mmCIF file of C-alpha atoms in Angstrom:
data_model
loop_
_atom_site.group_PDB
_atom_site.id
_atom_site.type_symbol
_atom_site.label_atom_id
_atom_site.label_comp_id
_atom_site.label_asym_id
_atom_site.label_seq_id
_atom_site.Cartn_x
_atom_site.Cartn_y
_atom_site.Cartn_z
ATOM 1 C CA TYR A 1 12.801 -5.468 15.181
ATOM 2 C CA ILE A 2 10.122 -8.164 15.187
ATOM 3 C CA LEU A 3 10.682 -10.676 12.414
ATOM 4 C CA ALA A 4 9.774 -14.153 11.238
ATOM 5 C CA TRP A 5 11.981 -16.447 9.215
ATOM 6 C CA VAL A 6 11.902 -19.855 7.596
ATOM 7 C CA GLU A 7 14.654 -22.461 7.560
ATOM 8 C CA TRP A 8 12.938 -25.128 5.497
ATOM 9 C CA MET A 9 11.951 -25.603 1.880
ATOM 10 C CA ARG A 10 10.335 -28.309 -0.218
ATOM 11 C CA SER A 11 12.842 -30.807 -1.510
ATOM 12 C CA PRO A 12 13.537 -30.375 -5.246
ATOM 13 C CA ALA A 13 13.505 -34.162 -5.526
ATOM 14 C CA ASP A 14 10.285 -34.792 -3.621
ATOM 15 C CA LYS A 15 7.823 -31.951 -2.955
ATOM 16 C CA ARG A 16 6.319 -33.918 -0.066
ATOM 17 C CA VAL A 17 9.580 -33.667 1.861
ATOM 18 C CA ARG A 18 10.943 -30.563 3.568
ATOM 19 C CA VAL A 19 14.668 -29.949 3.811
ATOM 20 C CA ARG A 20 16.793 -27.198 5.288
ATOM 21 C CA ARG A 21 17.576 -24.336 2.973
ATOM 22 C CA PRO A 22 21.201 -24.613 1.824
ATOM 23 C CA GLU A 23 21.655 -20.849 2.065
ATOM 24 C CA GLY A 24 20.250 -20.747 5.594
ATOM 25 C CA ALA A 25 17.217 -19.053 7.080
ATOM 26 C CA HIS A 26 15.599 -16.102 5.332
ATOM 27 C CA LEU A 27 12.796 -13.684 6.092
ATOM 28 C CA LEU A 28 9.292 -15.017 5.674
ATOM 29 C CA SER A 29 7.348 -13.424 2.860
ATOM 30 C CA ALA A 30 3.603 -13.967 2.519
ATOM 31 C CA PRO A 31 0.472 -11.859 1.901
ATOM 32 C CA GLY A 32 0.528 -9.203 4.589
ATOM 33 C CA LEU A 33 4.126 -10.029 5.473
ATOM 34 C CA GLU A 34 6.163 -8.539 2.651
ATOM 35 C CA PRO A 35 8.538 -9.308 4.292
ATOM 36 C CA ALA A 36 7.826 -10.258 7.915
ATOM 37 C CA LEU A 37 9.909 -7.454 9.404
ATOM 38 C CA PHE A 38 8.422 -4.839 11.724
ATOM 39 C CA GLU A 39 9.822 -2.143 13.973
ATOM 40 C CA VAL A 40 9.240 -2.723 17.670
ATOM 41 C CA THR A 41 6.481 -0.365 18.795
ATOM 42 C CA PRO A 42 3.632 -0.703 21.302
ATOM 43 C CA ALA A 43 1.317 -1.468 18.380
ATOM 44 C CA THR A 44 3.478 -4.227 16.905
ATOM 45 C CA ARG A 45 4.175 -5.740 20.325
ATOM 46 C CA SER A 46 0.474 -5.929 21.093
ATOM 47 C CA LEU A 47 -0.458 -7.224 17.663
ATOM 48 C CA LEU A 48 2.347 -9.679 16.952
ATOM 49 C CA LEU A 49 3.688 -10.817 20.322
ATOM 50 C CA THR A 50 0.406 -11.464 22.143
ATOM 51 C CA ALA A 51 -1.033 -14.970 21.941
ATOM 52 C CA PRO A 52 -4.122 -14.748 19.687
ATOM 53 C CA THR A 53 -7.596 -15.931 20.599
ATOM 54 C CA ALA A 54 -10.632 -16.538 18.422
ATOM 55 C CA GLU A 55 -12.086 -13.207 19.530
ATOM 56 C CA SER A 56 -8.844 -11.312 18.992
ATOM 57 C CA LEU A 57 -8.663 -12.540 15.395
ATOM 58 C CA ASN A 58 -12.296 -12.688 14.342
ATOM 59 C CA GLY A 59 -14.260 -10.269 16.501
ATOM 60 C CA GLU A 60 -15.362 -6.695 15.958
ATOM 61 C CA SER A 61 -12.439 -5.373 17.979
ATOM 62 C CA HIS A 62 -10.001 -6.891 15.471
ATOM 63 C CA LEU A 63 -11.919 -5.315 12.596
ATOM 64 C CA ARG A 64 -11.673 -1.914 14.286
ATOM 65 C CA ARG A 65 -8.000 -2.459 14.910
ATOM 66 C CA MET A 66 -7.297 -3.305 11.270
ATOM 67 C CA LEU A 67 -9.206 -0.268 10.036
ATOM 68 C CA ALA A 68 -7.205 1.903 12.419
ATOM 69 C CA LEU A 69 -3.929 0.412 11.164
ATOM 70 C CA LEU A 70 -4.916 1.301 7.606
ATOM 71 C CA ASP A 71 -5.107 4.921 8.745
ATOM 72 C CA GLY A 72 -1.769 4.748 10.553
ATOM 73 C CA ASP A 73 1.653 5.887 9.423
ATOM 74 C CA ASP A 74 3.387 2.487 9.232
ATOM 75 C CA PRO A 75 3.238 1.068 5.656
ATOM 76 C CA SER A 76 4.101 -2.443 6.835
ATOM 77 C CA LEU A 77 1.134 -2.458 9.220
ATOM 78 C CA GLN A 78 -1.117 -1.042 6.508
ATOM 79 C CA VAL A 79 -0.166 -4.025 4.345
ATOM 80 C CA LEU A 80 -0.791 -6.439 7.216
ATOM 81 C CA ALA A 81 -4.191 -4.888 7.948
ATOM 82 C CA ALA A 82 -5.259 -4.999 4.298
ATOM 83 C CA ALA A 83 -4.259 -8.662 4.064
ATOM 84 C CA GLU A 84 -6.262 -9.470 7.191
ATOM 85 C CA LEU A 85 -9.357 -7.758 5.817
ATOM 86 C CA ALA A 86 -8.920 -9.441 2.447
ATOM 87 C CA SER A 87 -8.284 -12.973 3.691
ATOM 88 C CA ARG A 88 -10.262 -13.355 6.909
ATOM 89 C CA SER A 89 -13.898 -14.121 6.092
ATOM 90 C CA THR A 90 -15.028 -13.366 9.637
ATOM 91 C CA LEU A 91 -13.843 -9.789 9.187
ATOM 92 C CA ARG A 92 -15.230 -9.388 5.681
ATOM 93 C CA SER A 93 -18.661 -10.498 6.866
ATOM 94 C CA GLN A 94 -18.749 -7.647 9.406
ATOM 95 C CA LEU A 95 -18.170 -4.881 6.878
ATOM 96 C CA THR A 96 -20.968 -2.320 6.811
ATOM 97 C CA ARG A 97 -21.570 0.383 4.222
ATOM 98 C CA ARG A 98 -19.580 2.796 6.364
ATOM 99 C CA GLU A 99 -16.563 0.487 6.523
ATOM 100 C CA ARG A 100 -16.754 -0.183 2.793
ATOM 101 C CA ARG A 101 -16.607 3.546 2.131
ATOM 102 C CA HIS A 102 -13.643 3.707 4.494
ATOM 103 C CA LEU A 103 -11.819 1.042 2.473
ATOM 104 C CA GLN A 104 -12.630 2.746 -0.807
ATOM 105 C CA ALA A 105 -11.256 6.018 0.543
ATOM 106 C CA THR A 106 -8.104 4.180 1.609
ATOM 107 C CA VAL A 107 -7.532 2.891 -1.917
ATOM 108 C CA ARG A 108 -7.878 6.408 -3.308
ATOM 109 C CA ASP A 109 -5.488 7.857 -0.729
ATOM 110 C CA ALA A 110 -2.020 8.203 -2.255
ATOM 111 C CA ARG A 111 -0.502 8.480 1.235
ATOM 112 C CA ARG A 112 -1.281 4.821 1.932
ATOM 113 C CA SER A 113 0.893 1.886 0.940
ATOM 114 C CA PRO A 114 0.337 0.971 -2.727
ATOM 115 C CA VAL A 115 0.615 -2.703 -1.754
ATOM 116 C CA ALA A 116 -2.174 -2.349 0.817
ATOM 117 C CA ARG A 117 -4.315 -0.465 -1.681
ATOM 118 C CA ALA A 118 -3.775 -3.184 -4.279
ATOM 119 C CA GLN A 119 -4.760 -5.888 -1.792
ATOM 120 C CA LEU A 120 -8.029 -4.107 -1.094
ATOM 121 C CA LEU A 121 -8.803 -3.758 -4.805
ATOM 122 C CA ASP A 122 -8.126 -7.461 -5.318
ATOM 123 C CA ALA A 123 -10.382 -8.317 -2.386
ATOM 124 C CA ALA A 124 -13.149 -6.107 -3.779
ATOM 125 C CA GLN A 125 -13.001 -8.056 -7.039
ATOM 126 C CA PHE A 126 -12.896 -11.553 -5.558
ATOM 127 C CA HIS A 127 -15.141 -10.972 -2.526
ATOM 128 C CA ALA A 128 -17.742 -8.690 -4.057
ATOM 129 C CA ALA A 129 -20.527 -9.921 -1.778
ATOM 130 C CA GLU A 130 -18.738 -8.666 1.337
ATOM 131 C CA PHE A 131 -16.920 -5.659 -0.122
ATOM 132 C CA GLY A 132 -20.025 -4.405 -1.898
ATOM 133 C CA SER A 133 -20.458 -2.272 -4.990
ATOM 134 C CA GLY A 134 -18.987 1.053 -5.989
ATOM 135 C CA TRP A 135 -15.437 -0.134 -6.572
ATOM 136 C CA ALA A 136 -15.252 0.539 -10.311
ATOM 137 C CA PRO A 137 -15.073 4.334 -9.821
ATOM 138 C CA VAL A 138 -12.323 3.764 -7.257
ATOM 139 C CA ALA A 139 -10.308 1.710 -9.733
ATOM 140 C CA GLN A 140 -10.949 4.321 -12.426
ATOM 141 C CA ALA A 141 -9.553 7.011 -10.151
ATOM 142 C CA VAL A 142 -6.420 4.926 -9.540
ATOM 143 C CA VAL A 143 -5.792 4.510 -13.262
ATOM 144 C CA ALA A 144 -6.477 8.176 -13.943
ATOM 145 C CA GLU A 145 -4.529 9.695 -11.041
ATOM 146 C CA GLU A 146 -1.575 7.441 -10.211
ATOM 147 C CA PRO A 147 1.835 8.549 -11.492
ATOM 148 C CA VAL A 148 2.799 6.616 -14.599
ATOM 149 C CA SER A 149 5.249 3.771 -13.943
ATOM 150 C CA LEU A 150 7.944 3.922 -16.582
ATOM 151 C CA GLN A 151 9.707 0.693 -15.624
ATOM 152 C CA PRO A 152 8.605 -2.657 -14.167
ATOM 153 C CA GLY A 153 8.926 -2.923 -10.428
ATOM 154 C CA GLN A 154 7.767 0.594 -9.604
ATOM 155 C CA PRO A 155 5.972 0.925 -6.227
ATOM 156 C CA ASN A 156 2.536 1.460 -7.739
ATOM 157 C CA GLU A 157 2.782 -1.132 -10.523
ATOM 158 C CA ARG A 158 0.835 -3.754 -8.577
ATOM 159 C CA LEU A 159 -1.802 -1.182 -7.598
ATOM 160 C CA VAL A 160 -2.454 -0.078 -11.173
ATOM 161 C CA TRP A 161 -2.438 -3.696 -12.328
ATOM 162 C CA SER A 162 -5.112 -4.547 -9.753
ATOM 163 C CA ALA A 163 -7.189 -1.564 -10.879
ATOM 164 C CA PHE A 164 -6.981 -2.701 -14.504
ATOM 165 C CA GLN A 165 -8.010 -6.229 -13.501
ATOM 166 C CA LEU A 166 -11.080 -5.009 -11.631
ATOM 167 C CA LEU A 167 -12.114 -2.709 -14.471
ATOM 168 C CA GLY A 168 -11.651 -5.447 -17.049
ATOM 169 C CA ALA A 169 -13.735 -7.911 -15.029
ATOM 170 C CA ALA A 170 -16.469 -5.291 -14.617
ATOM 171 C CA ASP A 171 -16.350 -4.463 -18.346
ATOM 172 C CA VAL A 172 -15.871 -0.756 -17.636
ATOM 173 C CA ARG A 173 -15.149 1.544 -20.557
ATOM 174 C CA LEU A 174 -12.400 4.087 -19.899
ATOM 175 C CA ARG A 175 -11.521 7.332 -21.616
ATOM 176 C CA ARG A 176 -8.955 6.968 -24.374
ATOM 177 C CA ALA A 177 -6.702 9.625 -22.822
ATOM 178 C CA THR A 178 -6.666 7.747 -19.517
ATOM 179 C CA LEU A 179 -5.609 4.527 -21.200
ATOM 180 C CA ALA A 180 -3.123 6.221 -23.518
ATOM 181 C CA ARG A 181 -0.953 7.429 -20.617
ATOM 182 C CA TRP A 182 -0.370 3.806 -19.612
ATOM 183 C CA ALA A 183 -0.232 2.359 -23.120
ATOM 184 C CA THR A 184 2.744 4.617 -23.851
ATOM 185 C CA SER A 185 4.332 4.363 -20.407
ATOM 186 C CA GLY A 186 7.198 2.008 -21.204
ATOM 187 C CA ASN A 187 5.995 -0.488 -18.596
ATOM 188 C CA GLY A 188 5.169 -3.505 -20.743
ATOM 189 C CA ALA A 189 2.792 -5.214 -18.302
ATOM 190 C CA LEU A 190 0.680 -2.117 -17.694
ATOM 191 C CA ALA A 191 0.840 -1.044 -21.341
ATOM 192 C CA GLU A 192 -0.584 -4.415 -22.356
ATOM 193 C CA GLN A 193 -3.448 -4.070 -19.879
ATOM 194 C CA ALA A 194 -4.201 -0.574 -21.147
ATOM 195 C CA LEU A 195 -4.220 -1.756 -24.750
ATOM 196 C CA LEU A 196 -6.590 -4.607 -23.921
ATOM 197 C CA LEU A 197 -9.073 -2.186 -22.385
ATOM 198 C CA LEU A 198 -8.553 0.289 -25.213
ATOM 199 C CA ARG A 199 -9.326 -2.428 -27.761
ATOM 200 C CA ARG A 200 -12.489 -3.283 -25.872
ATOM 201 C CA SER A 201 -13.613 0.310 -25.396
ATOM 202 C CA ASN A 202 -12.640 1.767 -28.761
ATOM 203 C CA PRO A 203 -11.208 -0.738 -31.250
ATOM 204 C CA ASP A 204 -10.452 1.916 -33.867
ATOM 205 C CA ALA A 205 -8.336 3.981 -31.474
ATOM 206 C CA GLU A 206 -5.615 1.354 -30.981
#
């Protein structure tokens, strides 16, 4: 495996000071690294064990590589690729209409990692200039088609949450039946989001 770990933490007494973790090192967890643990393959060796350059991180070749990883079979690399596209402005600025459609299709593809799909929805909301328009129908499809999460912590909970956030920010009205399946799901966080949109769309229905 290829992994990254951290041995230090901020001191509880003084946040400016770093101290060793009393329980020892643990796997790094950060956007795109959830956690930082990857199987050793030619792709991960090339991506993670090769010294990066400005071109390798910011150029068109890196954009193509990230889009290809989104289409791959490794969920951990899908998450890493989505985080790169969401966080690296030099990649976002290169997105064309074709690539935006590619990303929208990725979010609608249930075979892809729900974490990666959620990251792309979040990026579409917060970086609308680069990710372009047309994301509301994508978020609507997620809410309408994803299996209902009955309990917190389900794999698609973050994805559906991100879809609700984008739809709420865009002031999109949803069908009552679509919202009702989440309002009665038993997942308190998603039920609350569904009820908020239901109240906005059809106050009498709640």
